[in-house]
Amino acid sequence: EVQLVESGEGLVQPGGSLRLSCAASGFTFSDYSMHWVRQAPGKGLDFVSAISANGGSTYYADSVKGRFTISRDNSRNTLYLQMGSLRVEDMAVYYCARGIASFWGFDSWGQGTLVTVSS
Amino acid sequence: QSALTQPASVSGSPGQSITISCTGTSSDVGTYNLVSWYHQRPGKAPKLMIYDVSKRPSGVSNRFSASKSGNTASLTISGLQAEDEADYFCCAYARPGTLLFGGGTKLTVL
């Protein structure tokens, strides 16, 4: 069974940093692209970032480009999102998701982890 | 890029069929066959229902179907059941290397 478990939930002040992790199990992690998607309270879904299976290609939403960095450790079956210069509008539940074969879509999701940005 | 446009809500009675539209532009929905649909119940993670415009993952009921015409993608649910009540989001690839989501459609089964 595919399992994705996010961690790193926290409260951070505007301008601060936080790192999220996503531990994967139940599949060959190194065979799949991985993504981060977020959802502000009561709002819709927003693409944040994506990384190819071998980590060689990364993609970012314009809203986080230059502030967030996606990475992965295939030896540890773990996906990361390093978030910096956090803004109030970054406050959301962050989901990690496994990419589909054509990369641009998600066939499994974690339960999400809450990032709160407030002074 | 702007988000994709979905109706805020749709409703139907059990056994009926409903269709949710998702309108983008020629830069996303209209060009790439990379449209996916997700449903999400309150407090839960989204679940993939359709990918690559019209493909259904294993385990998803064949009551769910989808298509695309021009810049608009559509999700149809036939034989509505109470368990289908959820929020539905469309998602499409948009050059250069990003994904757009629709604002979501709340499906109410009357």
Coordinates of N, CA and C in Angstrom, one line a residue:
Chain A
E1 N 0.8 -1.2 0.0 CA 0.0 0.0 0.0 C 0.9 1.2 0.0
V2 N 0.6 2.2 -0.9 CA 1.3 3.4 -1.0 C 1.0 4.3 0.3
Q3 N 2.1 4.7 0.9 CA 1.9 5.6 2.1 C 2.8 6.8 1.9
L4 N 2.3 8.0 2.2 CA 3.0 9.2 2.1 C 2.7 9.9 3.5
V5 N 3.7 10.2 4.2 CA 3.5 10.8 5.6 C 4.3 12.1 5.7
E6 N 3.6 13.2 5.7 CA 4.3 14.5 5.8 C 4.6 14.8 7.3
S7 N 5.7 15.6 7.5 CA 6.0 16.1 8.8 C 6.7 17.4 8.7
G8 N 6.8 18.1 9.8 CA 7.4 19.5 9.8 C 6.4 20.6 10.1
E9 N 5.2 20.2 10.4 CA 4.2 21.2 10.8 C 4.7 22.2 11.8
G10 N 4.3 23.4 11.6 CA 4.7 24.4 12.6 C 4.2 25.8 12.4
L11 N 4.4 26.6 13.4 CA 4.1 28.0 13.4 C 5.4 28.8 13.2
V12 N 5.4 29.7 12.2 CA 6.6 30.5 11.9 C 6.2 31.9 11.7
Q13 N 7.1 32.8 12.0 CA 6.8 34.2 11.8 C 7.0 34.6 10.3
P14 N 6.4 35.6 9.8 CA 6.7 36.1 8.5 C 8.2 36.3 8.3
G15 N 8.7 35.9 7.2 CA 10.1 36.0 6.9 C 10.9 34.8 7.4
G16 N 10.3 33.9 8.1 CA 11.0 32.8 8.6 C 11.1 31.6 7.7
S17 N 11.7 30.5 8.2 CA 11.9 29.3 7.3 C 11.3 28.1 8.0
L18 N 11.1 27.1 7.2 CA 10.6 25.8 7.7 C 10.9 24.8 6.7
R19 N 11.2 23.5 7.1 CA 11.4 22.4 6.2 C 10.4 21.4 6.4
L20 N 9.7 21.0 5.4 CA 8.8 19.9 5.4 C 9.4 18.6 4.8
S21 N 9.0 17.5 5.4 CA 9.5 16.2 4.9 C 8.3 15.3 4.5
C22 N 8.5 14.4 3.6 CA 7.5 13.4 3.3 C 8.1 12.1 3.1
A23 N 7.8 11.2 4.1 CA 8.3 9.8 4.0 C 7.4 8.9 3.2
A24 N 8.0 8.3 2.2 CA 7.3 7.4 1.3 C 7.5 5.9 1.6
S25 N 6.5 5.1 1.4 CA 6.7 3.7 1.6 C 5.6 3.0 0.7
G26 N 5.9 1.7 0.5 CA 4.9 0.9 -0.3 C 5.1 0.9 -1.8
F27 N 6.1 1.6 -2.3 CA 6.4 1.7 -3.7 C 7.9 2.0 -3.9
T28 N 8.3 1.8 -5.1 CA 9.7 2.2 -5.4 C 9.8 3.7 -5.6
F29 N 10.2 4.4 -4.6 CA 10.2 5.8 -4.5 C 11.0 6.4 -5.7
S30 N 12.1 5.8 -6.0 CA 13.0 6.4 -7.1 C 12.5 6.3 -8.5
D31 N 11.3 5.6 -8.6 CA 10.7 5.5 -9.9 C 9.7 6.6 -10.3
Y32 N 9.4 7.4 -9.3 CA 8.3 8.3 -9.4 C 8.7 9.8 -9.2
S33 N 8.0 10.7 -10.0 CA 8.1 12.1 -9.7 C 7.3 12.3 -8.4
M34 N 7.7 13.4 -7.7 CA 7.0 13.8 -6.5 C 6.6 15.3 -6.5
H35 N 5.6 15.6 -5.8 CA 5.0 17.0 -5.9 C 4.6 17.5 -4.5
W36 N 4.6 18.8 -4.4 CA 4.0 19.4 -3.2 C 2.8 20.3 -3.7
V37 N 1.7 20.1 -3.1 CA 0.4 20.9 -3.4 C -0.1 21.4 -2.1
R38 N -0.6 22.7 -2.1 CA -1.0 23.2 -0.8 C -2.5 23.7 -0.9
Q39 N -3.1 23.9 0.3 CA -4.5 24.3 0.3 C -4.6 25.2 1.5
A40 N -4.9 26.5 1.3 CA -5.1 27.4 2.3 C -6.5 27.1 3.0
P41 N -6.7 27.4 4.2 CA -7.9 27.1 4.9 C -9.1 27.5 4.2
G42 N -10.0 26.6 3.9 CA -11.3 26.9 3.2 C -11.1 27.2 1.7
K43 N -9.9 27.0 1.2 CA -9.7 27.4 -0.2 C -9.4 26.2 -1.1
G44 N -9.1 26.4 -2.3 CA -8.8 25.3 -3.3 C -7.4 24.9 -3.2
L45 N -7.0 24.1 -4.2 CA -5.7 23.5 -4.2 C -4.8 24.3 -5.1
D46 N -3.5 24.4 -4.7 CA -2.5 25.1 -5.5 C -1.3 24.3 -5.6
F47 N -0.8 24.2 -6.8 CA 0.5 23.5 -7.1 C 1.6 24.4 -6.5
V48 N 2.6 23.7 -5.9 CA 3.7 24.4 -5.3 C 5.0 24.0 -6.0
S49 N 5.3 22.7 -6.1 CA 6.6 22.4 -6.7 C 6.5 20.9 -7.1
A50 N 7.4 20.5 -8.0 CA 7.6 19.1 -8.5 C 9.0 18.8 -8.7
I51 N 9.3 17.5 -8.6 CA 10.7 17.1 -8.8 C 10.6 15.7 -9.6
S52 N 11.5 15.6 -10.5 CA 11.5 14.3 -11.3 C 12.1 13.2 -10.4
A53 N 11.9 12.0 -11.0 CA 12.3 10.8 -10.2 C 13.7 10.7 -9.7
N54 N 14.6 11.2 -10.6 CA 16.0 11.2 -10.2 C 16.5 12.5 -9.6
G55 N 15.6 13.4 -9.5 CA 15.9 14.7 -8.9 C 16.5 15.7 -9.8
G56 N 16.7 15.3 -11.1 CA 17.4 16.2 -12.0 C 16.6 17.4 -12.5
S57 N 15.3 17.3 -12.4 CA 14.5 18.4 -12.9 C 13.5 18.8 -11.8
T58 N 13.4 20.1 -11.6 CA 12.5 20.7 -10.6 C 11.7 21.8 -11.2
Y59 N 10.5 22.0 -10.6 CA 9.5 23.0 -11.1 C 8.9 23.7 -9.9
Y60 N 8.6 24.9 -10.1 CA 8.0 25.7 -9.0 C 6.9 26.6 -9.5
A61 N 5.9 26.8 -8.7 CA 4.9 27.9 -9.0 C 5.6 29.2 -8.9
D62 N 5.1 30.2 -9.7 CA 5.7 31.5 -9.7 C 5.7 32.1 -8.3
S63 N 4.6 31.8 -7.5 CA 4.5 32.4 -6.2 C 5.5 32.0 -5.2
V64 N 6.2 30.9 -5.4 CA 7.2 30.4 -4.5 C 8.6 30.3 -5.1
K65 N 8.7 30.6 -6.3 CA 10.1 30.6 -7.0 C 11.0 31.5 -6.3
G66 N 12.2 31.0 -6.0 CA 13.2 31.7 -5.3 C 13.2 31.7 -3.8
R67 N 12.0 31.2 -3.3 CA 11.9 31.1 -1.8 C 11.8 29.7 -1.3
F68 N 11.3 28.8 -2.2 CA 11.2 27.4 -1.8 C 12.1 26.5 -2.6
T69 N 12.6 25.4 -2.0 CA 13.4 24.5 -2.7 C 12.9 23.1 -2.5
I70 N 12.6 22.4 -3.5 CA 12.2 21.0 -3.4 C 13.5 20.1 -3.6
S71 N 13.5 19.0 -2.9 CA 14.6 18.0 -3.1 C 14.1 16.7 -2.6
R72 N 14.9 15.7 -2.9 CA 14.6 14.3 -2.5 C 15.8 13.5 -2.2
D73 N 15.7 12.5 -1.3 CA 16.8 11.6 -1.0 C 16.2 10.2 -1.3
N74 N 16.6 9.7 -2.5 CA 16.0 8.4 -2.9 C 16.6 7.3 -2.0
S75 N 17.7 7.5 -1.4 CA 18.2 6.4 -0.5 C 17.4 6.4 0.8
R76 N 16.7 7.4 1.2 CA 15.9 7.5 2.4 C 14.4 7.5 2.1
N77 N 14.0 7.4 0.8 CA 12.6 7.5 0.4 C 11.9 8.7 0.9
T78 N 12.6 9.8 0.9 CA 12.0 11.0 1.5 C 12.1 12.2 0.5
L79 N 11.0 13.0 0.5 CA 10.9 14.2 -0.2 C 10.9 15.4 0.8
Y80 N 11.5 16.5 0.3 CA 11.6 17.6 1.2 C 11.1 18.9 0.5
L81 N 10.7 19.8 1.3 CA 10.4 21.2 0.8 C 11.0 22.2 1.8
Q82 N 12.0 22.9 1.4 CA 12.6 23.9 2.2 C 12.0 25.2 1.9
M83 N 11.3 25.8 2.9 CA 10.6 27.0 2.6 C 11.2 28.2 3.3
G84 N 11.5 29.3 2.6 CA 12.1 30.5 3.2 C 11.3 31.7 2.9
S85 N 11.7 32.8 3.6 CA 11.0 34.1 3.4 C 9.5 33.9 3.4
L86 N 9.0 33.2 4.4 CA 7.6 32.8 4.4 C 6.7 34.0 4.6
R87 N 5.6 34.0 3.9 CA 4.6 35.0 3.9 C 3.3 34.5 4.5
V88 N 2.4 35.4 4.9 CA 1.2 35.0 5.5 C 0.4 34.2 4.5
E89 N 0.5 34.6 3.2 CA -0.2 33.9 2.2 C 0.3 32.5 1.9
D90 N 1.4 32.1 2.5 CA 1.9 30.7 2.4 C 1.2 29.8 3.4
M91 N 0.5 30.3 4.3 CA -0.2 29.5 5.3 C -1.2 28.6 4.6
A92 N -1.0 27.3 4.9 CA -1.8 26.3 4.2 C -1.5 24.9 4.8
V93 N -2.4 24.0 4.4 CA -2.0 22.5 4.5 C -1.2 22.2 3.3
Y94 N 0.0 21.6 3.5 CA 0.8 21.2 2.5 C 0.8 19.6 2.3
Y95 N 0.4 19.2 1.1 CA 0.3 17.8 0.8 C 1.5 17.4 -0.1
C96 N 2.1 16.3 0.2 CA 3.0 15.7 -0.8 C 2.2 14.7 -1.6
A97 N 2.5 14.5 -2.8 CA 1.8 13.6 -3.7 C 2.7 12.9 -4.7
R98 N 2.3 11.7 -5.1 CA 3.1 11.0 -6.0 C 2.6 11.3 -7.4
G99 N 3.6 11.5 -8.3 CA 3.2 11.8 -9.7 C 2.7 10.6 -10.5
I100 N 1.8 10.9 -11.4 CA 1.4 9.8 -12.4 C 2.5 9.6 -13.4
A101 N 2.2 8.6 -14.3 CA 3.2 8.3 -15.3 C 3.6 9.5 -16.2
S102 N 2.6 10.3 -16.6 CA 2.8 11.4 -17.4 C 3.3 12.6 -16.6
F103 N 3.6 12.5 -15.4 CA 4.3 13.4 -14.5 C 3.3 14.4 -13.9
W104 N 2.4 15.0 -14.8 CA 1.6 16.1 -14.4 C 0.2 15.7 -13.9
G105 N 0.2 15.2 -12.7 CA -1.0 14.7 -12.0 C -0.5 13.9 -10.8
F106 N -1.5 13.5 -9.9 CA -1.1 12.9 -8.7 C -2.0 11.7 -8.4
D107 N -1.4 10.6 -8.2 CA -2.2 9.4 -7.9 C -2.3 9.0 -6.5
S108 N -1.4 9.5 -5.6 CA -1.5 9.2 -4.2 C -1.1 10.5 -3.4
W109 N -1.8 10.7 -2.3 CA -1.6 11.9 -1.5 C -1.3 11.6 -0.1
G110 N -0.5 12.4 0.6 CA -0.3 12.3 2.0 C -1.5 12.9 2.7
Q111 N -1.5 12.9 4.0 CA -2.6 13.4 4.8 C -2.5 14.9 5.0
G112 N -1.3 15.5 4.7 CA -1.1 16.9 4.8 C -0.5 17.3 6.1
T113 N 0.2 18.4 6.0 CA 0.8 19.0 7.2 C 0.6 20.5 7.2
L114 N 0.2 21.1 8.4 CA -0.2 22.5 8.4 C 1.0 23.4 8.7
V115 N 1.1 24.4 7.8 CA 2.1 25.5 8.0 C 1.3 26.8 8.3
T116 N 1.6 27.3 9.5 CA 1.0 28.5 9.9 C 2.0 29.7 9.9
V117 N 1.7 30.7 9.3 CA 2.6 31.9 9.2 C 1.9 33.1 9.9
S118 N 2.4 33.5 11.0 CA 1.8 34.5 11.7 C 2.7 35.1 12.7
S119 N 2.6 36.4 12.9 CA 3.4 37.1 13.9 C 2.7 37.1 15.3
Chain B
Q1 N -0.3 32.9 -14.5 CA -1.4 32.2 -15.1 C -2.7 32.2 -14.2
S2 N -3.8 32.3 -14.7 CA -5.1 32.3 -13.9 C -5.5 30.9 -13.7
A3 N -6.2 30.7 -12.6 CA -6.8 29.4 -12.3 C -7.8 29.0 -13.3
L4 N -8.1 27.7 -13.4 CA -9.1 27.2 -14.3 C -10.5 27.6 -13.7
T5 N -11.5 27.7 -14.5 CA -12.8 28.1 -14.1 C -13.8 26.9 -14.0
Q6 N -14.3 26.7 -12.8 CA -15.3 25.7 -12.5 C -16.5 26.3 -11.9
P7 N -17.7 25.7 -12.1 CA -18.8 26.2 -11.4 C -18.6 26.0 -9.9
A8 N -19.2 26.9 -9.1 CA -19.0 26.8 -7.6 C -19.7 25.6 -7.1
S9 N -20.9 25.3 -7.7 CA -21.7 24.2 -7.1 C -22.5 23.6 -8.2
V10 N -22.8 22.3 -8.0 CA -23.7 21.6 -8.9 C -24.5 20.6 -7.9
S11 N -25.6 20.2 -8.4 CA -26.4 19.3 -7.5 C -27.2 18.3 -8.4
G12 N -27.6 17.2 -7.9 CA -28.4 16.2 -8.6 C -29.0 15.2 -7.6
S13 N -30.0 14.6 -8.1 CA -30.6 13.5 -7.2 C -30.0 12.2 -7.5
P14 N -30.1 11.3 -6.5 CA -29.5 10.0 -6.7 C -30.0 9.3 -8.0
G15 N -29.1 8.7 -8.7 CA -29.4 8.1 -10.0 C -29.3 9.0 -11.2
Q16 N -29.3 10.3 -11.0 CA -29.1 11.2 -12.1 C -27.7 11.3 -12.5
S17 N -27.4 12.0 -13.6 CA -26.1 12.3 -14.1 C -25.8 13.8 -14.0
I18 N -24.6 14.2 -13.6 CA -24.2 15.6 -13.6 C -22.9 15.8 -14.3
T19 N -22.7 17.0 -14.8 CA -21.4 17.3 -15.5 C -20.8 18.5 -14.9
I20 N -19.5 18.5 -14.6 CA -18.8 19.6 -14.1 C -17.8 20.1 -15.2
S21 N -17.9 21.4 -15.5 CA -17.0 21.9 -16.5 C -15.8 22.5 -15.9
C22 N -14.7 22.6 -16.7 CA -13.4 23.2 -16.3 C -12.9 23.9 -17.5
T23 N -12.9 25.2 -17.4 CA -12.5 26.0 -18.6 C -11.1 26.7 -18.4
G24 N -10.3 26.4 -19.3 CA -8.9 27.1 -19.3 C -8.7 27.9 -20.5
T25 N -7.5 27.8 -21.0 CA -7.1 28.6 -22.2 C -6.4 27.7 -23.2
S26 N -6.0 28.3 -24.3 CA -5.2 27.5 -25.3 C -3.8 27.3 -24.8
S27 N -3.4 27.9 -23.7 CA -2.1 27.6 -23.1 C -2.1 26.5 -22.1
D28 N -3.2 25.9 -21.8 CA -3.2 24.8 -20.9 C -4.2 23.7 -21.3
V29 N -5.5 23.8 -20.9 CA -6.4 22.8 -21.3 C -6.5 22.5 -22.8
G30 N -6.4 23.6 -23.5 CA -6.6 23.5 -25.0 C -5.5 22.9 -25.7
T31 N -4.3 22.8 -25.1 CA -3.1 22.3 -25.9 C -2.7 21.0 -25.4
Y32 N -2.7 20.8 -24.1 CA -2.1 19.5 -23.5 C -3.2 18.6 -23.0
N33 N -3.0 17.3 -23.3 CA -3.9 16.3 -22.8 C -3.5 15.8 -21.4
L34 N -3.3 16.8 -20.5 CA -2.8 16.5 -19.2 C -3.8 17.2 -18.2
V35 N -5.0 16.8 -18.3 CA -6.1 17.2 -17.4 C -6.4 16.1 -16.4
S36 N -6.5 16.4 -15.1 CA -6.8 15.5 -14.1 C -8.0 16.0 -13.2
W37 N -8.7 15.1 -12.6 CA -9.8 15.5 -11.7 C -9.6 14.8 -10.4
Y38 N -9.9 15.5 -9.3 CA -9.8 15.0 -8.0 C -11.1 15.3 -7.2
H39 N -11.5 14.4 -6.3 CA -12.5 14.7 -5.4 C -11.9 14.7 -4.0
Q40 N -12.6 15.6 -3.1 CA -12.1 15.8 -1.8 C -13.2 15.9 -0.8
R41 N -13.2 15.1 0.2 CA -14.2 15.2 1.2 C -13.7 16.1 2.3
P42 N -14.5 16.7 3.1 CA -14.0 17.6 4.2 C -13.0 17.0 5.1
G43 N -11.9 17.7 5.3 CA -10.9 17.2 6.2 C -10.0 16.1 5.7
K44 N -10.2 15.7 4.4 CA -9.5 14.6 3.8 C -8.6 15.0 2.7
A45 N -7.6 14.2 2.3 CA -6.8 14.5 1.2 C -7.6 14.3 -0.1
P46 N -7.2 15.0 -1.1 CA -7.8 14.7 -2.4 C -7.6 13.3 -2.9
K47 N -8.4 12.8 -3.8 CA -8.3 11.5 -4.4 C -8.4 11.7 -6.0
L48 N -7.5 11.0 -6.7 CA -7.5 11.1 -8.1 C -8.7 10.3 -8.7
M49 N -9.4 10.9 -9.6 CA -10.6 10.3 -10.2 C -10.3 10.0 -11.7
I50 N -9.7 11.0 -12.3 CA -9.4 10.9 -13.8 C -8.0 11.6 -14.0
Y51 N -7.3 11.0 -15.0 CA -6.0 11.6 -15.4 C -5.9 11.6 -16.9
D52 N -4.9 12.4 -17.4 CA -4.7 12.4 -18.8 C -6.0 12.6 -19.6
V53 N -6.9 13.5 -19.2 CA -8.2 13.9 -19.8 C -9.3 12.9 -19.5
S54 N -9.0 11.6 -19.7 CA -10.2 10.7 -19.7 C -9.8 9.3 -19.1
K55 N -8.6 9.1 -18.6 CA -8.3 7.8 -18.1 C -8.7 7.7 -16.6
R56 N -9.2 6.5 -16.3 CA -9.7 6.2 -15.0 C -8.7 5.3 -14.2
P57 N -8.2 5.7 -13.1 CA -7.3 4.8 -12.3 C -8.1 3.6 -11.9
S58 N -7.3 2.5 -11.7 CA -8.0 1.3 -11.1 C -8.6 1.6 -9.8
G59 N -9.8 1.1 -9.6 CA -10.5 1.3 -8.4 C -11.5 2.4 -8.4
V60 N -11.4 3.2 -9.4 CA -12.4 4.3 -9.6 C -13.6 3.8 -10.4
S61 N -14.8 4.0 -9.9 CA -16.0 3.5 -10.6 C -16.1 4.0 -12.0
N62 N -16.6 3.1 -12.9 CA -16.9 3.6 -14.3 C -18.1 4.5 -14.4
R63 N -18.6 4.9 -13.3 CA -19.7 6.0 -13.3 C -19.0 7.3 -13.6
F64 N -17.7 7.4 -13.4 CA -17.0 8.6 -13.6 C -16.3 8.6 -15.0
S65 N -16.6 9.6 -15.8 CA -16.0 9.7 -17.1 C -15.7 11.2 -17.4
A66 N -14.8 11.4 -18.3 CA -14.3 12.8 -18.6 C -13.9 12.9 -20.0
S67 N -13.9 14.2 -20.5 CA -13.5 14.4 -21.9 C -13.0 15.9 -21.9
K68 N -12.6 16.3 -23.1 CA -12.2 17.6 -23.4 C -12.6 18.1 -24.7
S69 N -13.0 19.3 -24.8 CA -13.3 19.9 -26.1 C -12.8 21.4 -26.1
G70 N -11.8 21.6 -27.0 CA -11.2 23.0 -27.0 C -10.6 23.3 -25.7
N71 N -10.9 24.4 -25.1 CA -10.3 24.8 -23.9 C -11.1 24.4 -22.6
T72 N -12.1 23.5 -22.8 CA -12.9 23.1 -21.7 C -12.9 21.6 -21.5
A73 N -12.6 21.2 -20.3 CA -12.7 19.8 -19.9 C -13.9 19.6 -19.1
S74 N -14.4 18.4 -19.1 CA -15.7 18.1 -18.4 C -15.6 16.7 -17.7
L75 N -16.1 16.7 -16.5 CA -16.3 15.5 -15.7 C -17.7 15.1 -15.6
T76 N -18.1 13.9 -15.9 CA -19.5 13.5 -15.8 C -19.6 12.3 -14.8
I77 N -20.5 12.4 -13.9 CA -20.8 11.4 -12.9 C -22.2 10.9 -13.2
S78 N -22.3 9.6 -13.6 CA -23.6 9.0 -13.9 C -24.1 8.2 -12.7
G79 N -25.4 8.0 -12.6 CA -25.9 7.2 -11.5 C -25.5 7.7 -10.1
L80 N -25.7 9.0 -9.9 CA -25.3 9.7 -8.7 C -25.6 8.9 -7.4
Q81 N -24.6 8.9 -6.5 CA -24.8 8.2 -5.3 C -24.5 9.2 -4.2
A82 N -25.0 9.0 -3.0 CA -24.8 9.9 -1.9 C -23.3 10.0 -1.6
E83 N -22.5 8.9 -1.8 CA -21.1 8.9 -1.5 C -20.3 9.8 -2.5
D84 N -21.0 10.2 -3.5 CA -20.3 11.1 -4.5 C -20.2 12.5 -4.0
E85 N -20.9 12.9 -3.0 CA -21.0 14.2 -2.5 C -19.6 14.6 -2.0
A86 N -19.0 15.7 -2.6 CA -17.6 16.1 -2.2 C -17.3 17.3 -3.0
D87 N -16.1 17.9 -2.8 CA -15.6 18.9 -3.7 C -14.8 18.3 -4.8
Y88 N -15.0 18.8 -6.0 CA -14.3 18.3 -7.2 C -13.4 19.4 -7.8
F89 N -12.1 19.0 -8.0 CA -11.2 20.0 -8.6 C -10.6 19.4 -9.9
C90 N -10.5 20.3 -10.9 CA -9.8 19.9 -12.1 C -8.4 20.5 -12.0
C91 N -7.5 20.0 -12.8 CA -6.1 20.4 -12.8 C -5.6 20.2 -14.2
A92 N -4.8 21.1 -14.7 CA -4.2 21.0 -16.0 C -2.8 21.5 -16.1
Y93 N -2.0 20.9 -16.9 CA -0.6 21.4 -17.1 C -0.7 22.6 -17.9
A94 N 0.2 23.6 -17.5 CA 0.4 24.8 -18.2 C 1.8 25.1 -18.4
R95 N 2.2 25.3 -19.7 CA 3.6 25.7 -20.0 C 3.9 27.0 -19.3
P96 N 5.1 27.1 -18.7 CA 6.3 26.2 -18.8 C 6.5 25.5 -17.5
G97 N 5.9 24.4 -17.4 CA 6.2 23.5 -16.2 C 5.5 23.9 -15.0
T98 N 4.2 24.1 -15.1 CA 3.4 24.3 -13.9 C 2.1 23.7 -14.0
L99 N 1.3 23.6 -13.0 CA 0.0 23.1 -13.0 C -1.0 24.1 -12.5
L100 N -2.1 24.2 -13.1 CA -3.2 25.0 -12.7 C -4.3 24.2 -12.1
F101 N -5.0 24.7 -11.1 CA -6.1 24.0 -10.5 C -7.4 24.9 -10.7
G102 N -8.5 24.3 -10.9 CA -9.8 25.0 -10.8 C -10.1 25.4 -9.4
G103 N -11.1 26.3 -9.2 CA -11.4 26.7 -7.9 C -12.2 25.7 -7.1
G104 N -12.7 24.6 -7.8 CA -13.4 23.6 -7.1 C -14.9 23.7 -7.3
T105 N -15.6 22.6 -7.3 CA -17.0 22.5 -7.5 C -17.6 21.7 -6.3
K106 N -18.5 22.2 -5.6 CA -19.2 21.5 -4.5 C -20.3 20.7 -5.1
L107 N -20.3 19.4 -5.1 CA -21.3 18.5 -5.5 C -22.2 18.2 -4.4
T108 N -23.5 18.5 -4.5 CA -24.5 18.1 -3.5 C -25.4 17.1 -4.1
V109 N -25.6 16.0 -3.4 CA -26.5 14.9 -3.8 C -27.8 15.1 -3.0
L110 N -28.9 15.5 -3.7 CA -30.1 15.9 -3.0 C -30.8 14.8 -2.4

